Coordinates of N, CA and C and ligand atoms in Angstrom, one line a residue:
A132 N 122.9 115.5 78.4 CA 121.6 115.8 77.8 C 120.6 116.5 78.8
I133 N 119.7 117.3 78.3 CA 118.7 117.8 79.2 C 117.7 116.7 79.5
E134 N 117.5 116.4 80.8 CA 116.6 115.4 81.3 C 115.6 115.9 82.3
R135 N 114.5 115.1 82.5 CA 113.6 115.4 83.5 C 113.6 114.2 84.5
T136 N 113.3 114.6 85.8 CA 113.3 113.6 86.8 C 112.2 113.9 87.8
L137 N 111.6 112.9 88.5 CA 110.6 113.2 89.5 C 111.2 113.2 90.9
S138 N 110.9 114.2 91.6 CA 111.4 114.4 93.0 C 110.2 114.5 93.9
I139 N 110.3 113.8 95.1 CA 109.3 114.0 96.2 C 110.0 114.4 97.4
I140 N 109.5 115.5 98.0 CA 109.9 115.9 99.4 C 108.9 115.2 100.3
K141 N 109.5 114.3 101.1 CA 108.6 113.4 101.9 C 108.1 114.1 103.1
P142 N 107.1 113.4 103.8 CA 106.4 114.0 105.0 C 107.3 114.5 106.1
D143 N 108.5 113.9 106.3 CA 109.4 114.3 107.4 C 109.9 115.7 107.0
A144 N 110.4 115.8 105.8 CA 111.0 117.1 105.4 C 110.0 118.2 105.3
V145 N 108.7 117.9 104.8 CA 107.7 118.9 104.8 C 107.4 119.4 106.2
A146 N 107.3 118.4 107.1 CA 107.0 118.8 108.5 C 108.1 119.6 109.2
K147 N 109.4 119.4 108.7 CA 110.5 120.2 109.2 C 110.6 121.6 108.6
N148 N 109.7 121.9 107.6 CA 109.6 123.2 107.0 C 110.9 123.5 106.2
V149 N 111.4 122.5 105.5 CA 112.6 122.7 104.7 C 112.4 122.6 103.2
I150 N 111.1 122.7 102.7 CA 110.9 122.7 101.3 C 111.7 123.7 100.5
G151 N 111.7 125.0 101.1 CA 112.5 126.0 100.4 C 114.0 125.7 100.4
Q152 N 114.5 125.2 101.4 CA 115.9 124.9 101.5 C 116.3 123.8 100.5
I153 N 115.4 122.9 100.3 CA 115.6 121.8 99.3 C 115.5 122.3 97.9
Y154 N 114.5 123.1 97.7 CA 114.3 123.8 96.3 C 115.6 124.6 96.0
S155 N 116.2 125.3 97.0 CA 117.4 126.1 96.7 C 118.5 125.2 96.2
R156 N 118.6 124.0 96.8 CA 119.7 123.1 96.4 C 119.5 122.7 94.9
F157 N 118.2 122.4 94.6 CA 117.9 122.0 93.2 C 118.3 123.1 92.2
E158 N 117.8 124.3 92.6 CA 118.1 125.5 91.8 C 119.6 125.8 91.6
N159 N 120.3 125.7 92.8 CA 121.8 126.0 92.7 C 122.5 125.0 91.9
A160 N 121.9 123.8 91.8 CA 122.6 122.7 91.0 C 122.1 122.8 89.5
G161 N 121.4 123.8 89.1 CA 121.0 124.0 87.8 C 119.7 123.2 87.4
L162 N 119.0 122.7 88.4 CA 117.7 122.0 88.1 C 116.6 123.0 88.3
K163 N 115.6 122.9 87.3 CA 114.5 123.8 87.3 C 113.2 123.1 87.7
V164 N 112.4 123.6 88.5 CA 111.1 123.1 88.9 C 110.2 123.3 87.7
I165 N 109.7 122.4 87.0 CA 108.8 122.6 85.9 C 107.4 122.2 86.1
A166 N 107.2 121.5 87.2 CA 105.8 121.1 87.6 C 105.9 120.8 89.1
A167 N 104.8 121.2 89.9 CA 104.9 120.9 91.3 C 103.5 120.9 91.9
K168 N 103.3 120.0 93.0 CA 102.0 120.1 93.7 C 102.3 119.5 95.1
M169 N 101.5 120.0 96.1 CA 101.5 119.4 97.4 C 100.3 118.5 97.5
V170 N 100.5 117.3 98.0 CA 99.5 116.3 98.0 C 99.6 115.5 99.3
H171 N 98.5 115.1 99.9 CA 98.4 114.1 101.0 C 98.0 112.8 100.3
L172 N 98.9 112.0 100.0 CA 98.7 110.8 99.2 C 97.7 109.8 100.0
S173 N 96.9 109.1 99.2 CA 96.1 108.0 99.8 C 97.0 106.8 99.8
E174 N 96.5 105.8 100.6 CA 97.2 104.5 100.7 C 97.4 103.9 99.3
V175 N 96.2 104.0 98.5 CA 96.3 103.3 97.2 C 97.3 104.0 96.3
E176 N 97.3 105.4 96.3 CA 98.3 106.1 95.5 C 99.7 105.8 95.9
A177 N 100.0 105.8 97.1 CA 101.4 105.5 97.6 C 101.8 104.1 97.3
G178 N 100.8 103.1 97.4 CA 101.1 101.7 97.1 C 101.3 101.6 95.6
Q179 N 100.6 102.3 94.7 CA 100.8 102.2 93.2 C 102.1 102.8 92.9
F180 N 102.5 104.0 93.4 CA 103.7 104.7 93.1 C 104.9 103.7 93.4
Y181 N 104.8 103.1 94.6 CA 106.0 102.2 95.0 C 105.7 100.7 94.7
A182 N 104.9 100.4 93.7 CA 104.5 99.1 93.3 C 105.7 98.2 93.1
V183 N 106.8 98.7 92.6 CA 108.0 97.9 92.4 C 108.5 97.3 93.7
H184 N 108.2 97.9 94.8 CA 108.7 97.4 96.1 C 107.7 96.6 96.9
K185 N 106.6 96.2 96.2 CA 105.5 95.5 96.8 C 105.9 94.3 97.6
E186 N 106.9 93.5 97.1 CA 107.3 92.3 97.8 C 108.4 92.5 98.8
R187 N 108.9 93.8 98.9 CA 110.0 94.0 99.9 C 109.5 94.1 101.3
P188 N 110.3 93.7 102.2 CA 109.8 93.7 103.6 C 109.5 95.1 104.2
F189 N 110.0 96.1 103.6 CA 109.8 97.4 104.1 C 108.6 98.1 103.4
F190 N 107.9 97.4 102.6 CA 106.8 98.0 101.8 C 105.7 98.7 102.6
K191 N 105.2 97.9 103.6 CA 104.1 98.4 104.5 C 104.5 99.7 105.2
D192 N 105.7 99.7 105.8 CA 106.2 100.8 106.6 C 106.5 102.0 105.6
L193 N 106.9 101.7 104.4 CA 107.1 102.8 103.4 C 105.8 103.5 103.1
V194 N 104.8 102.7 102.8 CA 103.5 103.3 102.4 C 102.9 104.0 103.6
S195 N 103.0 103.4 104.8 CA 102.4 104.2 105.9 C 103.1 105.5 106.2
F196 N 104.5 105.5 106.0 CA 105.2 106.7 106.2 C 104.8 107.7 105.2
M197 N 104.7 107.3 103.9 CA 104.4 108.2 102.8 C 103.0 108.9 102.9
I198 N 102.1 108.2 103.7 CA 100.8 108.8 103.8 C 100.6 109.5 105.2
S199 N 101.7 109.6 105.9 CA 101.6 110.2 107.3 C 101.4 111.7 107.3
G200 N 101.6 112.3 106.1 CA 101.4 113.8 106.1 C 101.6 114.2 104.6
P201 N 101.4 115.5 104.3 CA 101.6 115.9 102.9 C 103.0 115.8 102.4
V202 N 103.1 115.6 101.1 CA 104.4 115.5 100.4 C 104.4 116.6 99.3
M203 N 105.6 117.1 98.9 CA 105.7 118.0 97.8 C 106.3 117.3 96.7
I204 N 105.6 117.2 95.5 CA 106.0 116.5 94.4 C 106.4 117.4 93.3
Q205 N 107.6 117.2 92.6 CA 108.0 118.1 91.5 C 108.7 117.3 90.4
A206 N 108.5 117.9 89.2 CA 109.3 117.4 88.1 C 110.4 118.4 88.0
L207 N 111.7 117.9 87.9 CA 112.8 118.8 87.7 C 113.5 118.6 86.4
E208 N 113.9 119.6 85.8 CA 114.5 119.6 84.5 C 115.9 120.2 84.4
G209 N 116.9 119.6 83.7 CA 118.1 120.2 83.7 C 119.1 119.2 83.0
E210 N 120.3 119.7 82.8 CA 121.4 118.9 82.3 C 121.7 117.7 83.2
N211 N 121.5 116.5 82.7 CA 121.9 115.3 83.6 C 121.0 115.3 84.8
A212 N 119.8 115.6 84.7 CA 118.9 115.9 85.9 C 118.8 114.6 86.8
I213 N 118.7 113.5 86.2 CA 118.5 112.3 87.0 C 119.6 112.0 88.0
L214 N 120.9 112.0 87.5 CA 122.0 111.8 88.3 C 122.3 113.0 89.2
T215 N 122.2 114.2 88.7 CA 122.4 115.4 89.5 C 121.5 115.3 90.7
N216 N 120.2 115.0 90.6 CA 119.3 114.9 91.7 C 119.7 113.8 92.7
R217 N 120.1 112.7 92.2 CA 120.6 111.6 93.0 C 121.8 112.0 93.9
E218 N 122.7 112.7 93.2 CA 123.9 113.2 93.9 C 123.5 114.2 95.0
L219 N 122.6 115.1 94.7 CA 122.1 116.1 95.7 C 121.5 115.3 96.9
M220 N 120.7 114.3 96.6 CA 120.0 113.5 97.7 C 121.0 112.8 98.6
G221 N 122.0 112.2 98.0 CA 122.9 111.3 98.8 C 122.3 109.9 99.0
A222 N 123.0 109.0 99.7 CA 122.6 107.6 99.8 C 121.1 107.5 100.5
T223 N 120.4 106.4 100.1 CA 119.1 106.1 100.6 C 119.1 106.1 102.1
D224 N 120.1 105.5 102.7 CA 120.3 105.5 104.2 C 121.0 106.7 104.6
P225 N 120.3 107.7 105.3 CA 121.1 108.9 105.7 C 122.3 108.7 106.5
S226 N 122.5 107.6 107.2 CA 123.7 107.5 108.0 C 124.9 107.1 107.1
K227 N 124.5 106.8 105.8 CA 125.6 106.5 104.8 C 125.7 107.6 103.8
A228 N 124.9 108.6 103.9 CA 124.9 109.7 102.9 C 126.1 110.6 103.1
E229 N 126.7 111.0 102.0 CA 127.8 112.0 102.1 C 127.4 113.3 102.7
K230 N 128.4 113.9 103.4 CA 128.2 115.2 104.0 C 127.7 116.2 103.0
G231 N 126.8 117.1 103.4 CA 126.4 118.1 102.5 C 125.3 117.7 101.6
T232 N 124.8 116.4 101.6 CA 123.7 116.0 100.8 C 122.4 116.3 101.5
I233 N 121.3 116.2 100.8 CA 120.0 116.5 101.4 C 119.7 115.5 102.5
R234 N 120.0 114.2 102.2 CA 119.6 113.2 103.3 C 120.5 113.3 104.5
A235 N 121.9 113.6 104.2 CA 122.7 113.8 105.4 C 122.3 115.0 106.3
D236 N 121.8 116.0 105.6 CA 121.5 117.2 106.4 C 120.1 117.2 107.0
F237 N 119.1 116.5 106.3 CA 117.7 116.7 106.8 C 117.1 115.4 107.2
A238 N 117.7 114.2 106.9 CA 116.9 112.9 107.1 C 117.4 112.3 108.4
Q239 N 116.4 111.4 109.0 CA 116.6 110.8 110.2 C 116.9 109.3 110.1
S240 N 116.3 108.6 109.1 CA 116.3 107.2 109.0 C 116.0 106.7 107.6
I241 N 116.3 105.5 107.3 CA 116.1 105.0 106.0 C 114.6 105.2 105.5
D242 N 113.6 105.2 106.4 CA 112.2 105.4 106.1 C 112.0 106.9 105.9
A243 N 112.3 107.6 107.0 CA 112.1 109.0 107.0 C 113.4 109.7 106.3
N244 N 113.5 109.5 105.0 CA 114.8 110.0 104.4 C 114.6 111.2 103.5
A245 N 113.6 112.0 103.8 CA 113.5 113.4 103.3 C 113.1 113.5 101.9
V246 N 113.7 112.7 101.0 CA 113.4 112.9 99.5 C 113.4 111.5 98.8
H247 N 112.6 111.6 97.7 CA 112.7 110.5 96.7 C 113.1 111.1 95.4
G248 N 113.9 110.4 94.6 CA 114.2 110.8 93.2 C 114.3 109.6 92.3
S249 N 113.8 109.8 91.1 CA 113.9 108.7 90.1 C 115.3 108.2 90.0
D250 N 115.4 106.8 89.7 CA 116.7 106.2 89.6 C 117.2 106.0 88.2
G251 N 116.4 106.3 87.2 CA 116.8 106.1 85.8 C 115.8 106.7 84.9
A252 N 116.2 106.7 83.6 CA 115.4 107.4 82.6 C 114.0 106.8 82.5
D253 N 113.9 105.5 82.5 CA 112.6 104.8 82.4 C 111.7 105.1 83.6
T254 N 112.3 105.0 84.8 CA 111.5 105.3 86.0 C 111.1 106.8 86.1
A255 N 112.0 107.7 85.6 CA 111.7 109.1 85.6 C 110.5 109.4 84.8
A256 N 110.5 108.8 83.5 CA 109.3 109.0 82.7 C 108.0 108.4 83.3
A257 N 108.1 107.2 83.9 CA 106.9 106.6 84.4 C 106.5 107.4 85.6
E258 N 107.4 107.8 86.5 CA 107.0 108.6 87.7 C 106.4 110.0 87.4
I259 N 107.0 110.6 86.4 CA 106.4 111.9 86.1 C 105.0 111.7 85.5
A260 N 104.9 110.7 84.6 CA 103.5 110.4 84.0 C 102.5 110.1 85.2
F261 N 103.0 109.4 86.2 CA 102.1 109.0 87.3 C 101.5 110.2 88.0
F262 N 102.3 111.2 88.3 CA 101.9 112.3 89.1 C 101.5 113.5 88.3
F263 N 102.0 113.7 87.1 CA 101.6 114.8 86.2 C 101.2 114.2 84.8
P264 N 100.0 113.6 84.8 CA 99.6 112.8 83.6 C 99.4 113.6 82.4
G265 N 99.2 115.0 82.5 CA 99.0 115.8 81.4 C 100.3 116.2 80.6
M266 N 101.5 116.0 81.4 CA 102.7 116.5 80.8 C 103.3 115.6 79.8
Q267 N 103.8 116.2 78.8 CA 104.5 115.4 77.8 C 105.9 115.2 78.2
V268 N 106.4 114.0 78.2 CA 107.8 113.7 78.6 C 108.5 113.1 77.4
Y269 N 109.6 113.7 77.0 CA 110.4 113.2 76.0 C 111.7 112.7 76.6
T270 N 112.0 111.4 76.4 CA 113.2 110.9 77.0 C 114.3 110.9 76.0
R271 N 114.1 111.3 74.8 CA 115.2 111.5 73.9 C 114.8 112.5 72.8
Ligands
LIG173 P1 112.9 105.9 98.0 O1 114.0 106.5 97.1 O2 111.7 106.8 98.2 O3 112.4 104.5 97.4 C1 112.0 103.5 98.3 C2 112.0 103.8 99.7 O4 111.9 102.7 100.6 C3 113.4 104.4 100.0 O5 113.5 105.6 99.4 C4 113.5 104.3 101.5 O6 112.9 105.4 102.1 C5 112.6 103.1 101.8 N1 113.3 101.9 102.4 C6 113.1 101.5 103.6 N2 114.0 100.4 103.8 C7 114.7 100.3 102.7 C8 115.7 99.3 102.3 N3 116.2 98.4 103.1 N4 116.3 99.5 101.0 C9 115.8 100.5 100.2 N5 114.8 101.4 100.5 C10 114.3 101.2 101.8

């Protein structure tokens, strides 16, 4: 089915000047950028976005990393977009990410891991609504 997912190019990858290379991977996999914005997140915004991780030991480091520089946020649309994007990204820990994935090629560490992508239909809808509140999202 045609789905939408939320993608974030994190501060490490923006600083490395690889936004275009990452967009090419989305496009070559059949994913279309249907909304996009570059933002320097505030601590409050980053904390709200990652609220599900609030009790995790890495929460503080995650928020401070995500506000360390601008991020590029996009909604992607395409066949099976959520899983397709997760396959493009590779494992959360870049040292465990398969060769040829975005994280294997561009990421340094589990914190500076280049990209975020929604992990399911419910989080995709919630994350797109969080950053693109005017957009209508149909999950079915
Ligand atoms: P992301 O997909 O953006 O979702 C939460 C982020 O927390 C994750 O990518 C990682 O960058 C970061 N993180 C740091 N440590 C961990 C960990 N042990 N497990 C999962 N995510 C972690």
